[in-house]
């Protein structure tokens, strides 16, 4: 009973506040990031200036601004990087959460209407009224006498009432268990998401600093890709929950129409379908990271490989040209002699 009374909305709010409380730790990594980025910038600029001087070429200043731009991002990481990204992505979270709230409110209203309609239908039938109303059950028992026929009727009513209450209790318990697992799956996704975001945020300055070094440029794009992808877990989760809530709303609307027009309609089938969709929802929550990964993709390693191949081809052409020029010069001097 304690687990059933958990307010999961407060737990999600707690995770959001946990992320905000952990953000000051980014400042502890900024000093380390500045040292790594400074050393990387020194080598980055020195190598490119040396290459230009060795080739007797003018120094291209524009590529040299990259480490300085990354250094500025490291200095202002909590506000410039995290603040900007969280503000932009937060709009997506607010939009999807608003959609979910609307569908959840509709689902609650239709569920209350369905429960009320089911109670009224059973109360209109004397053969089922005693199943849902204790007052009606006591009234019908009091009206019966103590003859053998009435005693048999009382025993049958007690058995039928007990079976109905037992089935309802088992069905409600199983439904509560699935709803608990469903909410726990959503909380698990949000907890893992918060953990990933905290790690990416705290170690973000280190990732930015490492991206200054040659051969690690893809670290920057990979960090952005992973942060955005993990941040979008919550909007994707809200959309998935919104879809399930919409399905339940359509099911409730169908049940209400059938209950109002079809006197022989059975609610057992509807409850079974609802439980099936709850099971589907529990497993569906674990596909959210994959779906979020489809939204944002970065070709960090692939781009680096292509750039490396292009530089290798360019260097090979330069070496072959220099070798050809040297052989031509030697041949010309030999011919001149």
Coordinates of C-alpha atoms in Angstrom, one line a residue:
X1 CA 0.0 0.0 0.0
X2 CA 2.9 2.3 0.6
X3 CA 4.2 1.9 -3.0
X4 CA 0.7 2.5 -4.3
X5 CA 0.6 5.9 -2.6
X6 CA 3.8 7.2 -4.1
X7 CA 3.5 10.6 -5.8
X8 CA 5.6 10.1 -8.9
X9 CA 5.2 13.7 -10.0
X10 CA 7.1 14.9 -6.9
X11 CA 9.9 12.4 -7.7
X12 CA 10.2 13.8 -11.2
X13 CA 10.4 17.3 -9.7
X14 CA 13.0 16.1 -7.3
X15 CA 15.2 14.9 -10.2
X16 CA 14.8 18.3 -11.9
X17 CA 16.0 20.1 -8.7
X18 CA 18.8 17.6 -8.4
X19 CA 20.1 18.6 -11.8
X20 CA 20.0 22.3 -10.8
X21 CA 21.8 21.6 -7.5
X22 CA 24.6 19.7 -9.2
X23 CA 25.4 22.3 -11.8
X24 CA 27.7 24.4 -9.6
X25 CA 30.1 21.4 -9.8
X26 CA 30.8 22.4 -13.4
X27 CA 32.8 25.3 -12.0
X28 CA 35.2 22.8 -10.4
X29 CA 36.0 21.3 -13.7
X30 CA 36.4 24.6 -15.5
X31 CA 39.9 25.2 -14.0
X32 CA 41.0 21.8 -15.1
X33 CA 39.5 22.4 -18.6
X34 CA 41.2 25.7 -18.9
X35 CA 44.6 24.1 -18.2
X36 CA 44.0 21.3 -20.7
X37 CA 42.6 23.7 -23.3
X38 CA 45.4 26.2 -22.9
X39 CA 48.1 23.5 -23.4
X40 CA 46.2 22.2 -26.4
X41 CA 45.8 25.6 -27.9
X42 CA 49.5 26.2 -27.6
X43 CA 50.3 23.1 -29.5
X44 CA 47.4 23.7 -32.0
X45 CA 48.7 27.2 -32.9
X46 CA 52.3 26.3 -32.8
X47 CA 52.0 23.3 -35.2
X48 CA 49.9 25.3 -37.8
X49 CA 52.2 28.3 -37.6
X50 CA 55.2 26.1 -38.0
X51 CA 53.6 24.3 -41.0
X52 CA 52.9 27.7 -42.7
X53 CA 56.5 28.9 -42.1
X54 CA 58.0 25.6 -43.3
X55 CA 56.0 25.9 -46.5
X56 CA 56.7 29.6 -46.9
X57 CA 53.0 30.3 -46.9
X58 CA 51.0 33.1 -45.4
X59 CA 49.6 32.3 -42.0
X60 CA 45.8 31.7 -42.1
X61 CA 44.6 33.3 -38.9
X62 CA 41.0 32.1 -39.1
X63 CA 41.5 28.4 -38.2
X64 CA 43.6 29.5 -35.3
X65 CA 40.6 31.2 -33.7
X66 CA 39.0 27.8 -33.0
X67 CA 40.9 27.1 -29.7
X68 CA 40.2 30.6 -28.5
X69 CA 36.5 30.2 -29.2
X70 CA 36.4 26.9 -27.3
X71 CA 38.3 28.6 -24.5
X72 CA 35.6 31.3 -24.2
X73 CA 33.0 28.5 -24.1
X74 CA 34.9 26.9 -21.2
X75 CA 35.2 30.1 -19.3
X76 CA 31.4 30.8 -19.6
X77 CA 30.3 27.1 -19.7
X78 CA 27.4 27.2 -17.2
X79 CA 25.8 30.2 -18.7
X80 CA 26.9 30.3 -22.4
X81 CA 26.8 26.6 -23.2
X82 CA 24.4 24.9 -20.7
X83 CA 22.2 27.9 -20.2
X84 CA 21.6 28.4 -23.9
X85 CA 21.0 24.7 -24.6
X86 CA 18.7 24.2 -21.7
X87 CA 16.7 27.3 -22.6
X88 CA 16.2 26.2 -26.2
X89 CA 15.5 22.5 -25.4
X90 CA 13.4 23.5 -22.4
X91 CA 10.8 24.9 -24.8
X92 CA 10.4 21.5 -26.4
X93 CA 10.0 19.9 -23.0
X94 CA 7.3 22.4 -22.0
X95 CA 5.4 21.8 -25.3
X96 CA 5.3 18.1 -25.0
X97 CA 4.5 18.2 -21.2
X98 CA 1.6 20.5 -22.0
X99 CA 0.2 18.0 -24.5
X100 CA 0.6 15.2 -21.9
X101 CA -1.3 17.2 -19.3
X102 CA -4.2 17.8 -21.6
X103 CA -4.5 14.1 -22.5
X104 CA -4.2 13.0 -18.9
X105 CA -6.9 15.4 -17.8
X106 CA -9.3 14.1 -20.5
X107 CA -8.5 10.5 -19.5
X108 CA -9.4 11.2 -15.9
X109 CA -12.6 12.8 -16.9
X110 CA -13.7 10.0 -19.1
X111 CA -12.7 7.4 -16.5
X112 CA -14.8 9.1 -13.9
X113 CA -17.7 9.2 -16.4
X114 CA -17.3 5.5 -17.2
X115 CA -17.2 4.5 -13.6
X116 CA -20.3 6.5 -12.8
X117 CA -22.1 5.1 -15.8
X118 CA -21.2 1.5 -14.8
X119 CA -22.5 2.1 -11.3
X120 CA -25.8 3.5 -12.6
X121 CA -26.3 0.6 -15.0
X122 CA -25.7 -2.0 -12.2
X123 CA -28.0 -0.1 -9.8
X124 CA -30.8 -0.1 -12.3
X125 CA -30.8 -3.8 -12.4
X126 CA -32.0 -5.4 -9.2
X127 CA -30.0 -8.6 -9.9
X128 CA -26.7 -6.6 -9.9
X129 CA -27.5 -3.6 -7.7
X130 CA -26.5 -5.5 -4.5
X131 CA -23.0 -6.1 -6.0
X132 CA -22.0 -2.5 -6.1
X133 CA -24.0 -1.1 -3.2
X134 CA -23.7 -2.3 0.4
X135 CA -27.0 -0.5 1.3
X136 CA -28.8 -2.3 -1.5
X137 CA -27.3 -5.6 -0.4
X138 CA -28.4 -5.2 3.2
X139 CA -31.9 -4.1 2.0
X140 CA -32.4 -7.2 -0.1
X141 CA -31.1 -9.5 2.6
X142 CA -33.5 -7.9 5.1
X143 CA -36.5 -8.4 2.8
X144 CA -35.8 -12.1 2.6
X145 CA -37.3 -14.4 5.3
X146 CA -36.0 -17.5 7.0
X147 CA -37.6 -20.1 4.9
X148 CA -35.4 -22.7 3.2
X149 CA -35.9 -21.0 -0.2
X150 CA -34.9 -17.6 1.2
X151 CA -32.0 -19.1 3.0
X152 CA -30.8 -20.6 -0.3
X153 CA -31.3 -17.2 -2.0
X154 CA -29.3 -15.5 0.8
X155 CA -26.5 -18.0 0.4
X156 CA -26.4 -17.5 -3.3
X157 CA -26.3 -13.7 -2.9
X158 CA -23.4 -14.0 -0.4
X159 CA -21.5 -16.2 -2.8
X160 CA -22.1 -14.0 -5.8
X161 CA -21.3 -10.9 -3.8
X162 CA -18.1 -12.4 -2.5
X163 CA -17.0 -13.7 -6.0
X164 CA -17.7 -10.2 -7.5
X165 CA -15.7 -8.4 -4.8
X166 CA -12.9 -10.9 -5.1
X167 CA -12.7 -10.6 -8.9
X168 CA -12.9 -6.8 -8.6
X169 CA -10.1 -6.8 -5.9
X170 CA -7.8 -9.0 -8.0
X171 CA -8.5 -7.0 -11.2
X172 CA -7.9 -3.7 -9.3
X173 CA -4.7 -5.0 -7.7
X174 CA -3.3 -6.2 -11.0
X175 CA -4.3 -2.9 -12.6
X176 CA -2.6 -1.0 -9.8
X177 CA 0.5 -3.2 -10.1
X178 CA 0.8 -2.5 -13.9
X179 CA 0.2 1.2 -13.3
X180 CA 2.9 1.2 -10.7
X181 CA 5.4 -0.6 -13.0
X182 CA 4.4 1.9 -15.8
X183 CA 5.2 4.9 -13.6
X184 CA 8.4 3.2 -12.3
X185 CA 9.5 2.7 -15.9
X186 CA 9.0 6.4 -16.6
X187 CA 10.8 7.3 -13.4
X188 CA 13.7 5.0 -14.4
X189 CA 14.1 6.7 -17.8
X190 CA 14.0 10.1 -16.1
X191 CA 16.6 9.0 -13.4
X192 CA 19.0 7.7 -16.0
X193 CA 18.5 10.8 -18.1
X194 CA 19.3 13.0 -15.1
X195 CA 22.4 11.0 -14.3
X196 CA 23.7 11.3 -17.9
X197 CA 22.9 15.0 -18.1
X198 CA 24.8 15.6 -14.8
X199 CA 27.8 13.7 -16.0
X200 CA 27.8 15.4 -19.3
X201 CA 27.4 18.8 -17.7
X202 CA 30.0 18.4 -15.0
X203 CA 32.6 16.9 -17.4
X204 CA 31.6 19.2 -20.3
X205 CA 34.5 21.6 -19.8
X206 CA 36.9 18.6 -20.0
X207 CA 35.3 17.4 -23.2
X208 CA 35.6 20.9 -24.7
X209 CA 39.2 21.2 -23.6
X210 CA 40.1 17.8 -25.2
X211 CA 38.5 18.8 -28.5
X212 CA 41.2 21.5 -28.9
X213 CA 43.8 18.8 -29.4
X214 CA 44.5 17.4 -32.9
X215 CA 42.8 14.1 -33.4
X216 CA 40.0 14.8 -30.8
X217 CA 38.0 17.5 -32.7
X218 CA 35.1 15.1 -33.0
X219 CA 34.8 15.1 -29.2
X220 CA 33.0 18.5 -29.4
X221 CA 30.3 17.4 -31.8
X222 CA 29.9 14.1 -30.0
X223 CA 29.3 15.9 -26.7
X224 CA 26.7 18.1 -28.2
X225 CA 25.0 15.2 -29.9
X226 CA 24.9 13.1 -26.8
X227 CA 23.7 16.0 -24.6
X228 CA 20.8 16.9 -26.9
X229 CA 19.9 13.3 -27.5
X230 CA 19.7 12.5 -23.7
X231 CA 17.9 15.8 -23.0
X232 CA 15.3 14.8 -25.6
X233 CA 14.5 11.6 -23.6
X234 CA 12.0 13.5 -21.6
X235 CA 10.0 15.0 -24.5
X236 CA 10.0 11.7 -26.3
X237 CA 8.8 10.0 -23.0
X238 CA 6.0 12.6 -22.8
X239 CA 5.0 12.0 -26.4
X240 CA 4.9 8.3 -25.8
X241 CA 2.8 8.8 -22.6
X242 CA 0.6 11.2 -24.5
X243 CA 0.0 8.6 -27.2
X244 CA -0.9 5.9 -24.6
X245 CA -3.2 8.4 -22.9
X246 CA -4.9 9.2 -26.2
X247 CA -5.4 5.5 -26.8
X248 CA -7.0 5.1 -23.4
X249 CA -9.3 8.2 -24.1
X250 CA -10.5 6.6 -27.3
X251 CA -11.1 3.3 -25.5
X252 CA -13.0 5.1 -22.7
X253 CA -15.1 7.0 -25.3
X254 CA -15.9 3.7 -27.1
X255 CA -16.9 2.0 -23.8
X256 CA -19.1 4.9 -22.8
X257 CA -20.9 4.9 -26.1
X258 CA -21.4 1.1 -25.9
X259 CA -22.6 1.3 -22.3
X260 CA -25.2 3.9 -23.3
X261 CA -26.5 2.1 -26.4
X262 CA -25.8 -1.6 -25.9
X263 CA -27.3 -3.2 -22.8
X264 CA -25.5 -6.4 -23.3
X265 CA -22.0 -4.8 -23.5
X266 CA -19.4 -6.5 -21.2
X267 CA -16.7 -4.4 -19.6
X268 CA -14.3 -7.4 -19.0
X269 CA -13.0 -7.1 -22.6
X270 CA -12.3 -3.4 -22.2
X271 CA -10.4 -4.0 -18.9
X272 CA -8.3 -6.7 -20.6
X273 CA -7.4 -4.4 -23.5
X274 CA -6.4 -1.7 -21.0
X275 CA -4.1 -4.0 -19.1
X276 CA -2.5 -5.1 -22.4
X277 CA -1.8 -1.6 -23.4
X278 CA -0.2 -1.0 -19.9
X279 CA 2.1 -3.9 -20.5
X280 CA 3.0 -2.5 -24.0
X281 CA 3.7 0.9 -22.4
X282 CA 6.0 -0.6 -19.9
X283 CA 8.2 -2.2 -22.5
X284 CA 7.8 0.7 -24.9
X285 CA 9.4 3.1 -22.4
X286 CA 12.8 1.3 -22.9
X287 CA 12.8 2.2 -26.6
X288 CA 12.8 5.9 -25.8
X289 CA 16.7 6.3 -25.8
X290 CA 16.8 4.7 -29.3
X291 CA 14.1 7.0 -30.7
X292 CA 15.8 10.0 -29.2
X293 CA 19.0 9.0 -30.9
X294 CA 17.2 9.1 -34.2
X295 CA 16.4 12.8 -33.8
X296 CA 19.9 14.1 -33.4
X297 CA 22.9 12.4 -35.0
X298 CA 26.5 13.7 -35.4
X299 CA 29.1 12.2 -37.8
X300 CA 32.0 13.2 -35.6
X301 CA 34.2 10.2 -36.2
X302 CA 33.2 9.9 -39.8
X303 CA 33.9 13.6 -40.5
X304 CA 37.2 13.3 -38.8
X305 CA 38.1 10.3 -40.9
X306 CA 37.1 12.1 -44.1
X307 CA 39.1 15.1 -43.1
X308 CA 42.1 12.9 -42.3
X309 CA 41.8 11.2 -45.7
X310 CA 41.6 14.5 -47.5
X311 CA 44.6 15.9 -45.7
X312 CA 46.5 12.6 -46.5
X313 CA 45.7 13.0 -50.2
X314 CA 46.7 16.6 -50.1
X315 CA 49.9 15.8 -48.3
X316 CA 50.6 13.0 -50.8
X317 CA 50.0 15.3 -53.7
X318 CA 52.4 17.9 -52.2
X319 CA 55.1 15.2 -51.6
X320 CA 54.7 13.9 -55.2
X321 CA 54.8 17.4 -56.6
X322 CA 57.9 18.2 -54.6
X323 CA 59.6 14.9 -55.7
X324 CA 58.6 15.6 -59.3
X325 CA 60.0 19.1 -59.2
X326 CA 63.3 17.8 -57.6
X327 CA 63.7 15.1 -60.3
X328 CA 63.0 17.6 -63.0
X329 CA 65.6 20.0 -61.6
X330 CA 68.2 17.3 -61.4
X331 CA 67.4 16.1 -65.0
X332 CA 67.7 19.6 -66.3
X333 CA 71.0 20.2 -64.7
X334 CA 72.3 16.9 -66.0
X335 CA 71.1 17.8 -69.5
X336 CA 72.7 21.2 -69.2
X337 CA 76.0 19.6 -68.4

